[in-house]
PDB file of N, CA and C in Angstrom:
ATOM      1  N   UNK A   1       0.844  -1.161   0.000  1.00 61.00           N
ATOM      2  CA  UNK A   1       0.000   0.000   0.000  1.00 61.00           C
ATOM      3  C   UNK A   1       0.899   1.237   0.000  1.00 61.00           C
ATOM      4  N   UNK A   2       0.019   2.307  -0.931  1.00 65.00           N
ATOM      5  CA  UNK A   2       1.366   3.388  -1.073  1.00 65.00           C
ATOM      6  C   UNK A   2       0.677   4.357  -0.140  1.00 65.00           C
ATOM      7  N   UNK A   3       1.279   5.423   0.541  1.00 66.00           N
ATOM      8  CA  UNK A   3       0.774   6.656   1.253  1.00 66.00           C
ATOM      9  C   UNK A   3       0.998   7.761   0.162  1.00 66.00           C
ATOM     10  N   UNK A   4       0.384   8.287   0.185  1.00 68.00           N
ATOM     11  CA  UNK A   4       0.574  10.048  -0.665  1.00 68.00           C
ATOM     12  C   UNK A   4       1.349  11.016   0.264  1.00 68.00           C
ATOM     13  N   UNK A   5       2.736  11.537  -0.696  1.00 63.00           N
ATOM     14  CA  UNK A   5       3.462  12.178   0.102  1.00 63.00           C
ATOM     15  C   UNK A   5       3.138  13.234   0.394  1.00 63.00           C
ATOM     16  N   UNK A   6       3.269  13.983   1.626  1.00 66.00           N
ATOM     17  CA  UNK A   6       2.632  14.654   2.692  1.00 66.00           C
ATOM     18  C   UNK A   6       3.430  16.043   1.724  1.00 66.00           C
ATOM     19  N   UNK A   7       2.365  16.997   1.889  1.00 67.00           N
ATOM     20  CA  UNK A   7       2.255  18.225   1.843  1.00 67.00           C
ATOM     21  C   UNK A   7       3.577  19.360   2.283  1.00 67.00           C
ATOM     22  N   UNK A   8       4.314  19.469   1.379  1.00 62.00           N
ATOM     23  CA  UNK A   8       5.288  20.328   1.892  1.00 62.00           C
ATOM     24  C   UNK A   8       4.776  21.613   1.650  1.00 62.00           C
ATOM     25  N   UNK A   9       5.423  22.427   3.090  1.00 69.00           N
ATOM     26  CA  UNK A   9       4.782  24.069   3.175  1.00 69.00           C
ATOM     27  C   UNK A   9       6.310  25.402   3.512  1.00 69.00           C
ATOM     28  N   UNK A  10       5.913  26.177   2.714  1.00 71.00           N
ATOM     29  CA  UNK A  10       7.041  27.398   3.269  1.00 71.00           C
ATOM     30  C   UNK A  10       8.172  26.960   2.588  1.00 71.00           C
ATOM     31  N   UNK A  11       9.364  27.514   2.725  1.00 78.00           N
ATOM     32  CA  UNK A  11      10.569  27.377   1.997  1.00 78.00           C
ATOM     33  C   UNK A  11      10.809  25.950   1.178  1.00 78.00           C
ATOM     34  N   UNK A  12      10.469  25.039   1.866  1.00 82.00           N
ATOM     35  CA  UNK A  12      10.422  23.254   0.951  1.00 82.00           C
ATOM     36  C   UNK A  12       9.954  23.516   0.002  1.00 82.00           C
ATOM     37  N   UNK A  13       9.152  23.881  -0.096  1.00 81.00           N
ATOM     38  CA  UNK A  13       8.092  24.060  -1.671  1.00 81.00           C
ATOM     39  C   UNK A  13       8.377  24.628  -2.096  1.00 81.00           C
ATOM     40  N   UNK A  14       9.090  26.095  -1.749  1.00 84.00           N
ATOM     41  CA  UNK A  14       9.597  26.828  -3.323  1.00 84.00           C
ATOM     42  C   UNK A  14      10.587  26.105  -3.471  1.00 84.00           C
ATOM     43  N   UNK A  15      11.347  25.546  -2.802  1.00 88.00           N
ATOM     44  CA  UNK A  15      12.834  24.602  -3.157  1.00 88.00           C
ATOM     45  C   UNK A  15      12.337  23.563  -4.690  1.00 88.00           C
ATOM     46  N   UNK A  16      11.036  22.552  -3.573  1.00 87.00           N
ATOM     47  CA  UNK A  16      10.571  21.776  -4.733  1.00 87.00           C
ATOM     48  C   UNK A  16      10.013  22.123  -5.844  1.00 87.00           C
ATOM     49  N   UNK A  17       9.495  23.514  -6.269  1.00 88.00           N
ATOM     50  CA  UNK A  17       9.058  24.451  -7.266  1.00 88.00           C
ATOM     51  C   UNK A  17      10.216  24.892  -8.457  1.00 88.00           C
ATOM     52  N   UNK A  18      11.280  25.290  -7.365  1.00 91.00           N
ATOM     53  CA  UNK A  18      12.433  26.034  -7.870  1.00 91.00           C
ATOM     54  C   UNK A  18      13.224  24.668  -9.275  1.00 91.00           C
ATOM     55  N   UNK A  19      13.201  23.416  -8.049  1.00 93.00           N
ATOM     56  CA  UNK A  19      14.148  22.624  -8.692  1.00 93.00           C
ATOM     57  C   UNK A  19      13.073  21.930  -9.872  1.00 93.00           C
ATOM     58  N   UNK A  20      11.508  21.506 -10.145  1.00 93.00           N
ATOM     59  CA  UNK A  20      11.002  21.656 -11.128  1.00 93.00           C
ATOM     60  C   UNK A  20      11.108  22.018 -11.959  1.00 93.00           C
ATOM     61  N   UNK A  21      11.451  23.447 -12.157  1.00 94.00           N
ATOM     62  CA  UNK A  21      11.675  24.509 -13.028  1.00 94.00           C
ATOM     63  C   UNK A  21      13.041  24.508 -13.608  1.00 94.00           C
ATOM     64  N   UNK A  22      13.714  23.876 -13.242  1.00 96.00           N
ATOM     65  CA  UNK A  22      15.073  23.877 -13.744  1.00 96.00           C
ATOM     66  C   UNK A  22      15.499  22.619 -14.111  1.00 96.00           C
ATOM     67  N   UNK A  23      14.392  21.408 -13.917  1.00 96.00           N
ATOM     68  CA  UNK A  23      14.180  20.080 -14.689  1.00 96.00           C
ATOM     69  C   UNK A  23      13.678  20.694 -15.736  1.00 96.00           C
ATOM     70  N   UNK A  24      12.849  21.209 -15.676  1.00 96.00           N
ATOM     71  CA  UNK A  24      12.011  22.000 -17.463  1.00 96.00           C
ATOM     72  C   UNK A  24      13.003  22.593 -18.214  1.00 96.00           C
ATOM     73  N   UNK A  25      13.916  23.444 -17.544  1.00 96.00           N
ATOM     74  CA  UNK A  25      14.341  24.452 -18.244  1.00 96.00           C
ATOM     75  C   UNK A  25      15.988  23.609 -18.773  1.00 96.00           C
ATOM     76  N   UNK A  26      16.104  22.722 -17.995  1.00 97.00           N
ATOM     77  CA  UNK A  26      17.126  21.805 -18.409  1.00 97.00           C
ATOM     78  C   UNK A  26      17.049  20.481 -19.671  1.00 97.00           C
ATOM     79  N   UNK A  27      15.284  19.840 -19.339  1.00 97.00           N
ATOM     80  CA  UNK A  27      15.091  18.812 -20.060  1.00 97.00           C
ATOM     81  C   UNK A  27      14.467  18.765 -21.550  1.00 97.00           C
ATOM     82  N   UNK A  28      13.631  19.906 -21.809  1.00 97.00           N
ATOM     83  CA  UNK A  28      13.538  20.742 -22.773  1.00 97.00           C
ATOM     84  C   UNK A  28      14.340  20.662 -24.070  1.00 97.00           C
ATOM     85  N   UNK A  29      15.514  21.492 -23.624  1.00 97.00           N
ATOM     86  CA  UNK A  29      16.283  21.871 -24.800  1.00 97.00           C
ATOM     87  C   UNK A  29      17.401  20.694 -25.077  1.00 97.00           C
ATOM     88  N   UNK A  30      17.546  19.613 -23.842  1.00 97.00           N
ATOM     89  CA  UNK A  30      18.383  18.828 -24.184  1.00 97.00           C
ATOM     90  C   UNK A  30      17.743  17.606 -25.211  1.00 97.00           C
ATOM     91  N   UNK A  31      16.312  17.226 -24.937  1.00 98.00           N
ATOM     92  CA  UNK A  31      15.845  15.738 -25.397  1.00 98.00           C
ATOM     93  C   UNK A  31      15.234  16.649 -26.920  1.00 98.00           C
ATOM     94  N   UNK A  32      14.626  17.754 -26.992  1.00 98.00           N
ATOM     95  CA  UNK A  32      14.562  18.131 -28.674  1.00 98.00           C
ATOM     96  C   UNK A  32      15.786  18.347 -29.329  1.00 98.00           C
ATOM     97  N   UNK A  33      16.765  19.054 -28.432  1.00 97.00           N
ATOM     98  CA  UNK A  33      18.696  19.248 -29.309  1.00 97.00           C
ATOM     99  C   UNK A  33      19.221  17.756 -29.723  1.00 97.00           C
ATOM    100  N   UNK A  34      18.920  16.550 -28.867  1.00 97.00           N
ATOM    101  CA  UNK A  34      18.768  15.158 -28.893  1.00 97.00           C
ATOM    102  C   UNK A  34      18.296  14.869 -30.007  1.00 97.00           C
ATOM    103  N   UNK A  35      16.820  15.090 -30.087  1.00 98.00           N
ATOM    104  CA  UNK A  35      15.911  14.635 -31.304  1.00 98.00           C
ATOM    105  C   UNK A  35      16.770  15.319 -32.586  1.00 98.00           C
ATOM    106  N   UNK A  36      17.364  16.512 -32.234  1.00 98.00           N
ATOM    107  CA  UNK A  36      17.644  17.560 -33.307  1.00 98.00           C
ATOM    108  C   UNK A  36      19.392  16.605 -34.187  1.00 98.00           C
ATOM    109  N   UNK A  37      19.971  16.281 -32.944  1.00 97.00           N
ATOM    110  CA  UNK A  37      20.942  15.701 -33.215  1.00 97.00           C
ATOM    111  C   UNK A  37      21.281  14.357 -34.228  1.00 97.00           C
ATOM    112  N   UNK A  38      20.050  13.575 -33.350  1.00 98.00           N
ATOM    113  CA  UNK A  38      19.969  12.172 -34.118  1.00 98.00           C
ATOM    114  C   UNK A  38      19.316  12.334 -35.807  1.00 98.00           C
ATOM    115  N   UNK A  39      18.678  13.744 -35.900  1.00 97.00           N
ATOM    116  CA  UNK A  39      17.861  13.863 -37.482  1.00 97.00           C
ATOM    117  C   UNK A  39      18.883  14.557 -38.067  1.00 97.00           C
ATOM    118  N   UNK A  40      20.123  14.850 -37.602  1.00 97.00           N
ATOM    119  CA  UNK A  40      20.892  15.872 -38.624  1.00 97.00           C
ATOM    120  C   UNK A  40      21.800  14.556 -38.390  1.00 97.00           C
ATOM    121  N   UNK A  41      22.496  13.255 -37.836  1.00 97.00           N
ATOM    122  CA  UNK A  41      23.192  12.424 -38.493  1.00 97.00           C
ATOM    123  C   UNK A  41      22.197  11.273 -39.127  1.00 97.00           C
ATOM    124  N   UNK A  42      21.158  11.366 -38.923  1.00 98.00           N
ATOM    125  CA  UNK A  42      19.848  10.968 -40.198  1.00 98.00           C
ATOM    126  C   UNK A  42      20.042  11.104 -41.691  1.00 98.00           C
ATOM    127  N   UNK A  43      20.010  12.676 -41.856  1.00 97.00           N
ATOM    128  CA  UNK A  43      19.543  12.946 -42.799  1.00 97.00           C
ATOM    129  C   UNK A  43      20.212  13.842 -43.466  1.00 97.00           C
ATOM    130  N   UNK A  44      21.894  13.784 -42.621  1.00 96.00           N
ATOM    131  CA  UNK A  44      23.143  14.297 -43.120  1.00 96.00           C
ATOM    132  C   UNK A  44      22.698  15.942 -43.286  1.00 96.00           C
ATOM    133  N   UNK A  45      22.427  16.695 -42.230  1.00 97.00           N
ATOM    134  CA  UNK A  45      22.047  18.014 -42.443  1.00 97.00           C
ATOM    135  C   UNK A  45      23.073  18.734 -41.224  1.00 97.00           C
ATOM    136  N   UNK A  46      22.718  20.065 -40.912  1.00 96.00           N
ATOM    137  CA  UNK A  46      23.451  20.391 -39.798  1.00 96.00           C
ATOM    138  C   UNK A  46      22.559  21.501 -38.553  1.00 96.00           C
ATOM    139  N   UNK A  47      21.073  22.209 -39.169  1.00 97.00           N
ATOM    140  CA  UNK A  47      20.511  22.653 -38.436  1.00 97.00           C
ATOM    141  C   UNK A  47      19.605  21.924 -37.948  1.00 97.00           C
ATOM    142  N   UNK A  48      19.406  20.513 -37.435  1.00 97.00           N
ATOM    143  CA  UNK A  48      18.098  20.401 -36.926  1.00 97.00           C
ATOM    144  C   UNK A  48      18.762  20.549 -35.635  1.00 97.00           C
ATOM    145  N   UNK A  49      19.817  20.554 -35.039  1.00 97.00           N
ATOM    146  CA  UNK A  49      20.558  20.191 -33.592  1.00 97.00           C
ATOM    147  C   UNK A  49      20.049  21.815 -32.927  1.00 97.00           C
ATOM    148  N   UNK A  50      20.177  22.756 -33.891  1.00 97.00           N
ATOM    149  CA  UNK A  50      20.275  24.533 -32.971  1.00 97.00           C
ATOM    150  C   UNK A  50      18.256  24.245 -33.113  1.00 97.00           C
ATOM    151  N   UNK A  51      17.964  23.705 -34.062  1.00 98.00           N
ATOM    152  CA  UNK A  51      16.625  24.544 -33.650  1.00 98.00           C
ATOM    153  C   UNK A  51      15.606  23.546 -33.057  1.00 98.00           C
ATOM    154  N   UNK A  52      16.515  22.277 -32.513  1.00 97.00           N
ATOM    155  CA  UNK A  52      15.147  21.334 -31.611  1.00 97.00           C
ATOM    156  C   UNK A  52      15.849  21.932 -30.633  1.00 97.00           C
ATOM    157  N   UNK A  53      17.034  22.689 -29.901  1.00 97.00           N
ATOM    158  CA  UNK A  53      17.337  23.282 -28.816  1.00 97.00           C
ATOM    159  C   UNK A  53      16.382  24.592 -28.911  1.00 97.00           C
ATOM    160  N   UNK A  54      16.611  25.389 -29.813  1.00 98.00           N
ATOM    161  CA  UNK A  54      15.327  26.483 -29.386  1.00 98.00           C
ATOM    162  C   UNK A  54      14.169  26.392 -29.648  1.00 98.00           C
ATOM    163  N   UNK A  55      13.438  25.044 -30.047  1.00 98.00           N
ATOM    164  CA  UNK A  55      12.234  24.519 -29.914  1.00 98.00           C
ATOM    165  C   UNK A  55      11.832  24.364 -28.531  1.00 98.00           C
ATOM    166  N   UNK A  56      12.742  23.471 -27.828  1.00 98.00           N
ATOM    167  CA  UNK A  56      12.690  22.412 -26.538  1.00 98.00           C
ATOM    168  C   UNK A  56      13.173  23.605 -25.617  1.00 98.00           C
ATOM    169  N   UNK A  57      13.494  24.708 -25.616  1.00 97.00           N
ATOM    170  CA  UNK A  57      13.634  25.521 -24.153  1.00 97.00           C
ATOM    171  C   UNK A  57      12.309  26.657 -24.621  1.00 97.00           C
ATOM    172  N   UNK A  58      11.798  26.699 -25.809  1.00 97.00           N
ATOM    173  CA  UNK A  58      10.587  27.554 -26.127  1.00 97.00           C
ATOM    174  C   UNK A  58       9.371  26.814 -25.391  1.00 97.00           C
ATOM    175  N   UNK A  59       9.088  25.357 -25.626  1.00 97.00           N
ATOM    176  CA  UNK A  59       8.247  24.309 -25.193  1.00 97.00           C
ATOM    177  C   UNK A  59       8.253  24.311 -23.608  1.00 97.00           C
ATOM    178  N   UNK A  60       9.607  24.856 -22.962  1.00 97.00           N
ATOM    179  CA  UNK A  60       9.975  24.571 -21.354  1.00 97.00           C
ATOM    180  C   UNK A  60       9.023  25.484 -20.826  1.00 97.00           C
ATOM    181  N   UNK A  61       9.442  26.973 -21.792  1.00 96.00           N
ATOM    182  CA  UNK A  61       9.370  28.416 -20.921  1.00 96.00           C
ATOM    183  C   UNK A  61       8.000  28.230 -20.864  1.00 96.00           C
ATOM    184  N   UNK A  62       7.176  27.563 -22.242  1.00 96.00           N
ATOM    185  CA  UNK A  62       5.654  27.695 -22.433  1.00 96.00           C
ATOM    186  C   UNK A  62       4.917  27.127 -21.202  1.00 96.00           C
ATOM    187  N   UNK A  63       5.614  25.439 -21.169  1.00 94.00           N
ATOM    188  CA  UNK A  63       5.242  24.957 -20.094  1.00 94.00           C
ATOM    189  C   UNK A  63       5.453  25.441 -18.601  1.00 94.00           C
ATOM    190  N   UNK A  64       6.231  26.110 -18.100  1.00 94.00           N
ATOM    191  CA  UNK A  64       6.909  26.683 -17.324  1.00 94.00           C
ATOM    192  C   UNK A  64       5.287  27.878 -17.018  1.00 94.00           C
ATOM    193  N   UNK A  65       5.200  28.358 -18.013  1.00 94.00           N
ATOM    194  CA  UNK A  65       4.337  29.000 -17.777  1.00 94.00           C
ATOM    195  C   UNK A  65       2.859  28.995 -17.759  1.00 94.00           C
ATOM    196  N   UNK A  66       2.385  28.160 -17.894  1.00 93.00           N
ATOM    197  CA  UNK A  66       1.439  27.153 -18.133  1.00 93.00           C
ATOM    198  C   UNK A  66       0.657  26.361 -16.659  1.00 93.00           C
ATOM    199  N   UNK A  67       1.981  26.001 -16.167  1.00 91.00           N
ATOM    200  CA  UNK A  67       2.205  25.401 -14.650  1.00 91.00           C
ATOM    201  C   UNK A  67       2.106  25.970 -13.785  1.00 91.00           C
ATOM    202  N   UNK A  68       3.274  27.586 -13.842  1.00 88.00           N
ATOM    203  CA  UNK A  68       3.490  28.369 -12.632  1.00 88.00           C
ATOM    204  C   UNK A  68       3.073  29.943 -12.809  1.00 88.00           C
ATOM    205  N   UNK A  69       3.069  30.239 -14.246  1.00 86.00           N
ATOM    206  CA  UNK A  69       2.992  31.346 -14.271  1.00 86.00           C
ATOM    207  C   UNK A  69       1.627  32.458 -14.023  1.00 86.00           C
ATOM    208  N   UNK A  70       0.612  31.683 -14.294  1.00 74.00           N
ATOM    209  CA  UNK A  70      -1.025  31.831 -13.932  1.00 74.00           C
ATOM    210  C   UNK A  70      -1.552  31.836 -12.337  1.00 74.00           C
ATOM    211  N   UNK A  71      -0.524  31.106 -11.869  1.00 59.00           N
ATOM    212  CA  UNK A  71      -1.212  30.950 -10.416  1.00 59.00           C
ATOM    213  C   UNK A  71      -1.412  32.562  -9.997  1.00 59.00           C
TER     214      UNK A  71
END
């Protein structure tokens, strides 16, 4: 049986907020620059690597904001 982890309040939570946000802002631009990487030794090109990186940190900030920025 699983318990649901208990409610963090005050400084914990922006910690756990903070470090969220910098999984996004980290995972983003690396797994589309990734995608970008593997289609430019695909398809023998050389820009898909710069623009699945400014796809994938555009996709972060969106999400980023999406999540936190409305509250």
């Amino acid at each position: 049986m699983s318990y649901p982890e208990p409610e963090v309040e005050g400084m914990a939570r922006q910690t756990d907020m903070a470090n969220k946000v910098i999984g996004y802002l980290l995972g983003g631009p690396l797994a589309f620059g990734g995608l970008g990487l593997l289609g430019d030794r695909l398809l023998d090109t050389w820009f898909l690597l710069p623009v699945g990186a400014v796809l994938g940190m555009g996709l972060s900030l969106y999400t980023i904001w999406l999540r936190y920025g409305r509250s």
